[in-house]
């Protein structure tokens, strides 16, 4: 499969700290690549290196097949847009003026397309309102709009939904899916909001300790992980006795919550629970496959 | 690099710091001239103020300081808010980013001089007693402009060195203020009223070096040196500024 970004043995050392430790990864063309890792795992450092804000200590990477060692890497970056950490915007300018600045940075011959991009991100009607008066969600969307200047083929979004309200998260998700499906933009999203990422990503890269510990597609992840049912009960100790009698695999979350890992007849479970004075308050399919898989990966690595 | 220059110029003419540069800074200059005039009148009502004393009284050091503050505000904002990232991420080289910023600082420093001289002439006509310019004034004019141009490149380099933290806002202004204050001490020590220099050793060497080769001192130096000294000082500072900006900045990790 053709790769938009290929990273080979990337190392980034700061004094007394190694942020990237021989990281290798491939971002397939046309994918939404979920870049998953806890804080300090090296996600933002990798993004900074790839976007040219920092230089790698060792190793190299390719963007659209152009090596980072090549002088043409600057040309390859022209096909790329990025938000690194927070959107970089001029607060004293309007949304349209910020877009014009980026058009000039790119050396585009005219301002054609600015209105279309602002409409795409839902900021067409901001008029003369200055960016410093924008809400966080509006800034995030404008950040994406700036990153979309020049119609990039590859978009890097570092924690794009951090701080957004539920409505903003939904809008951001729809925007990302639209860009990927309708415009064919390959998107790398770094996030630790796994539930949200699982709704978007077609591929995953799990990073810990400055290296990728697993890369896989969403289909592979689904095959690897199990669905669980999350039970709310009045007494998990009594529930455990009932589940052990039934031979059902389970995990206790807290005093009133447990996950069970099998498809079963819940009337049978309810009868068994009643024998031990355990009341089932609620039962729902719990979509924590990505979260659970990530935790098992991190735990596995630490145990080695 | 043309695209970056167009971007920087467009932003410059829309920035608040540029409005300050064009309007508020000359207003401050007028105010200082008015205060000087009023002070002179209060001390001795009969005093005669030469217009040429007013013109050129403040503009040299003032131009360096205003240029430093402008560059710090204009470029510091870009580096601290992270907008410099937008240029680099989309494939512009850091060297071009630096050179483009220098190209913006140069016309700004020229503008400072034009506005400062215009305001000074206006003040000279209003408050002074007629113009009696001598050759020295015009000889210094080119030197003052050249000094500020070179210093503006130095301020750009200093601002970029602090890219990413708030030091970018204050480094240039702090350096200029420090050099102005130090420069007064250097002048009094190297050119005392009695004509006898009392400092010796390393301190004397350092003071003479700064006086000769560091452009901050040029506008205030009462002795017109040989052109070679000025050329060496300006060229040396320019090389240091370009090396700082061009070499260190291209290797700096940006956030």
GROMACS .gro file of N, CA and C in nm, chain A residues 86-94 98 101 130-132 139, chain B residues 8 11-12 14-18 68-87 101 155-156 158-160 162-171 255:
model
  180
   86UNK      N    1  -0.172   2.376   1.944
   86UNK     CA    2  -0.284   2.470   1.933
   86UNK      C    3  -0.279   2.539   1.798
   87UNK      N    4  -0.396   2.582   1.745
   87UNK     CA    5  -0.393   2.652   1.616
   87UNK      C    6  -0.311   2.781   1.626
   88UNK      N    7  -0.223   2.802   1.530
   88UNK     CA    8  -0.139   2.923   1.529
   88UNK      C    9  -0.208   3.030   1.446
   89UNK      N   10  -0.266   3.129   1.516
   89UNK     CA   11  -0.346   3.230   1.447
   89UNK      C   12  -0.310   3.370   1.496
   90UNK      N   13  -0.332   3.468   1.411
   90UNK     CA   14  -0.311   3.607   1.452
   90UNK      C   15  -0.442   3.659   1.511
   91UNK      N   16  -0.442   3.684   1.642
   91UNK     CA   17  -0.564   3.724   1.711
   91UNK      C   18  -0.621   3.857   1.664
   92UNK      N   19  -0.536   3.946   1.617
   92UNK     CA   20  -0.581   4.078   1.576
   92UNK      C   21  -0.639   4.082   1.435
   93UNK      N   22  -0.633   3.970   1.364
   93UNK     CA   23  -0.686   3.965   1.227
   93UNK      C   24  -0.816   3.887   1.224
   94UNK      N   25  -0.893   3.905   1.117
   94UNK     CA   26  -1.016   3.828   1.099
   94UNK      C   27  -0.981   3.689   1.046
   98UNK      N   28  -0.649   3.590   0.828
   98UNK     CA   29  -0.558   3.481   0.864
   98UNK      C   30  -0.538   3.385   0.747
  101UNK      N   31  -0.312   3.540   0.493
  101UNK     CA   32  -0.170   3.529   0.534
  101UNK      C   33  -0.113   3.394   0.492
  130UNK      N   34  -1.277   3.962   1.503
  130UNK     CA   35  -1.136   3.926   1.514
  130UNK      C   36  -1.120   3.791   1.583
  131UNK      N   37  -1.014   3.723   1.546
  131UNK     CA   38  -0.992   3.587   1.595
  131UNK      C   39  -0.978   3.583   1.747
  132UNK      N   40  -0.927   3.691   1.807
  132UNK     CA   41  -0.912   3.691   1.953
  132UNK      C   42  -1.046   3.682   2.023
  139UNK      N   43  -1.171   2.865   1.692
  139UNK     CA   44  -1.026   2.871   1.667
  139UNK      C   45  -0.976   2.738   1.609
  312UNK      N   46   0.468   3.893   0.513
  312UNK     CA   47   0.515   3.975   0.626
  312UNK      C   48   0.477   4.122   0.610
  315UNK      N   49   0.109   4.175   0.673
  315UNK     CA   50   0.078   4.170   0.816
  315UNK      C   51   0.132   4.295   0.887
  316UNK      N   52   0.249   4.341   0.841
  316UNK     CA   53   0.310   4.457   0.907
  316UNK      C   54   0.218   4.580   0.900
  318UNK      N   55  -0.085   4.593   0.878
  318UNK     CA   56  -0.210   4.573   0.952
  318UNK      C   57  -0.187   4.557   1.103
  319UNK      N   58  -0.060   4.556   1.143
  319UNK     CA   59  -0.033   4.525   1.283
  319UNK      C   60  -0.041   4.650   1.371
  320UNK      N   61  -0.075   4.627   1.498
  320UNK     CA   62  -0.085   4.737   1.593
  320UNK      C   63   0.053   4.800   1.616
  321UNK      N   64   0.156   4.717   1.616
  321UNK     CA   65   0.290   4.769   1.642
  321UNK      C   66   0.332   4.866   1.531
  322UNK      N   67   0.282   4.843   1.411
  322UNK     CA   68   0.314   4.933   1.300
  322UNK      C   69   0.241   5.067   1.319
  372UNK      N   70   1.379   4.857   1.793
  372UNK     CA   71   1.389   4.734   1.874
  372UNK      C   72   1.252   4.694   1.927
  373UNK      N   73   1.179   4.792   1.977
  373UNK     CA   74   1.046   4.760   2.034
  373UNK      C   75   0.951   4.712   1.925
  374UNK      N   76   0.959   4.777   1.808
  374UNK     CA   77   0.872   4.736   1.698
  374UNK      C   78   0.903   4.592   1.654
  375UNK      N   79   1.031   4.565   1.632
  375UNK     CA   80   1.070   4.430   1.587
  375UNK      C   81   1.030   4.326   1.691
  376UNK      N   82   1.053   4.360   1.820
  376UNK     CA   83   1.018   4.266   1.926
  376UNK      C   84   0.868   4.237   1.928
  377UNK      N   85   0.788   4.343   1.914
  377UNK     CA   86   0.642   4.324   1.917
  377UNK      C   87   0.594   4.251   1.792
  378UNK      N   88   0.642   4.295   1.677
  378UNK     CA   89   0.592   4.241   1.550
  378UNK      C   90   0.634   4.095   1.530
  379UNK      N   91   0.762   4.069   1.548
  379UNK     CA   92   0.811   3.932   1.527
  379UNK      C   93   0.793   3.845   1.650
  380UNK      N   94   0.806   3.909   1.769
  380UNK     CA   95   0.787   3.833   1.892
  380UNK      C   96   0.649   3.770   1.895
  381UNK      N   97   0.550   3.846   1.850
  381UNK     CA   98   0.412   3.795   1.848
  381UNK      C   99   0.403   3.671   1.759
  382UNK      N  100   0.470   3.677   1.646
  382UNK     CA  101   0.466   3.564   1.552
  382UNK      C  102   0.530   3.439   1.611
  383UNK      N  103   0.642   3.460   1.683
  383UNK     CA  104   0.712   3.343   1.735
  383UNK      C  105   0.645   3.289   1.861
  384UNK      N  106   0.592   3.379   1.944
  384UNK     CA  107   0.532   3.334   2.071
  384UNK      C  108   0.397   3.266   2.045
  385UNK      N  109   0.317   3.322   1.953
  385UNK     CA  110   0.186   3.260   1.925
  385UNK      C  111   0.199   3.135   1.839
  386UNK      N  112   0.315   3.113   1.783
  386UNK     CA  113   0.335   2.992   1.702
  386UNK      C  114   0.305   3.011   1.555
  387UNK      N  115   0.273   3.136   1.514
  387UNK     CA  116   0.238   3.158   1.374
  387UNK      C  117   0.358   3.135   1.282
  388UNK      N  118   0.478   3.141   1.336
  388UNK     CA  119   0.597   3.108   1.256
  388UNK      C  120   0.588   2.964   1.205
  389UNK      N  121   0.520   2.879   1.286
  389UNK     CA  122   0.502   2.738   1.246
  389UNK      C  123   0.432   2.728   1.111
  390UNK      N  124   0.329   2.814   1.093
  390UNK     CA  125   0.250   2.805   0.970
  390UNK      C  126   0.339   2.822   0.846
  391UNK      N  127   0.442   2.906   0.860
  391UNK     CA  128   0.532   2.928   0.746
  391UNK      C  129   0.618   2.804   0.721
  405UNK      N  130   1.191   3.846   0.742
  405UNK     CA  131   1.165   3.932   0.858
  405UNK      C  132   1.263   4.048   0.862
  459UNK      N  133   1.820   4.296   1.586
  459UNK     CA  134   1.700   4.276   1.668
  459UNK      C  135   1.618   4.157   1.616
  460UNK      N  136   1.611   4.143   1.484
  460UNK     CA  137   1.538   4.029   1.427
  460UNK      C  138   1.603   3.899   1.474
  462UNK      N  139   1.791   3.846   1.735
  462UNK     CA  140   1.772   3.825   1.880
  462UNK      C  141   1.630   3.775   1.907
  463UNK      N  142   1.533   3.836   1.840
  463UNK     CA  143   1.393   3.795   1.860
  463UNK      C  144   1.374   3.648   1.822
  464UNK      N  145   1.436   3.607   1.710
  464UNK     CA  146   1.422   3.469   1.666
  464UNK      C  147   1.495   3.372   1.758
  466UNK      N  148   1.497   3.391   2.068
  466UNK     CA  149   1.408   3.366   2.180
  466UNK      C  150   1.274   3.310   2.131
  467UNK      N  151   1.267   3.268   2.007
  467UNK     CA  152   1.142   3.219   1.949
  467UNK      C  153   1.078   3.114   2.039
  468UNK      N  154   0.949   3.132   2.065
  468UNK     CA  155   0.877   3.032   2.142
  468UNK      C  156   0.858   3.071   2.287
  469UNK      N  157   0.934   3.170   2.337
  469UNK     CA  158   0.905   3.214   2.474
  469UNK      C  159   0.895   3.366   2.480
  470UNK      N  160   0.844   3.414   2.592
  470UNK     CA  161   0.811   3.556   2.602
  470UNK      C  162   0.933   3.648   2.599
  471UNK      N  163   1.051   3.591   2.613
  471UNK     CA  164   1.174   3.669   2.603
  471UNK      C  165   1.184   3.739   2.469
  472UNK      N  166   1.117   3.682   2.367
  472UNK     CA  167   1.120   3.741   2.233
  472UNK      C  168   1.061   3.882   2.233
  473UNK      N  169   0.967   3.908   2.327
  473UNK     CA  170   0.903   4.039   2.332
  473UNK      C  171   0.995   4.148   2.389
  474UNK      N  172   1.085   4.107   2.477
  474UNK     CA  173   1.159   4.209   2.553
  474UNK      C  174   1.310   4.212   2.524
  475UNK      N  175   1.362   4.107   2.460
  475UNK     CA  176   1.507   4.096   2.447
  475UNK      C  177   1.568   4.217   2.375
  559UNK      N  178   0.876   2.516   1.895
  559UNK     CA  179   0.761   2.447   1.955
  559UNK      C  180   0.639   2.468   1.867
   0.00000   0.00000   0.00000
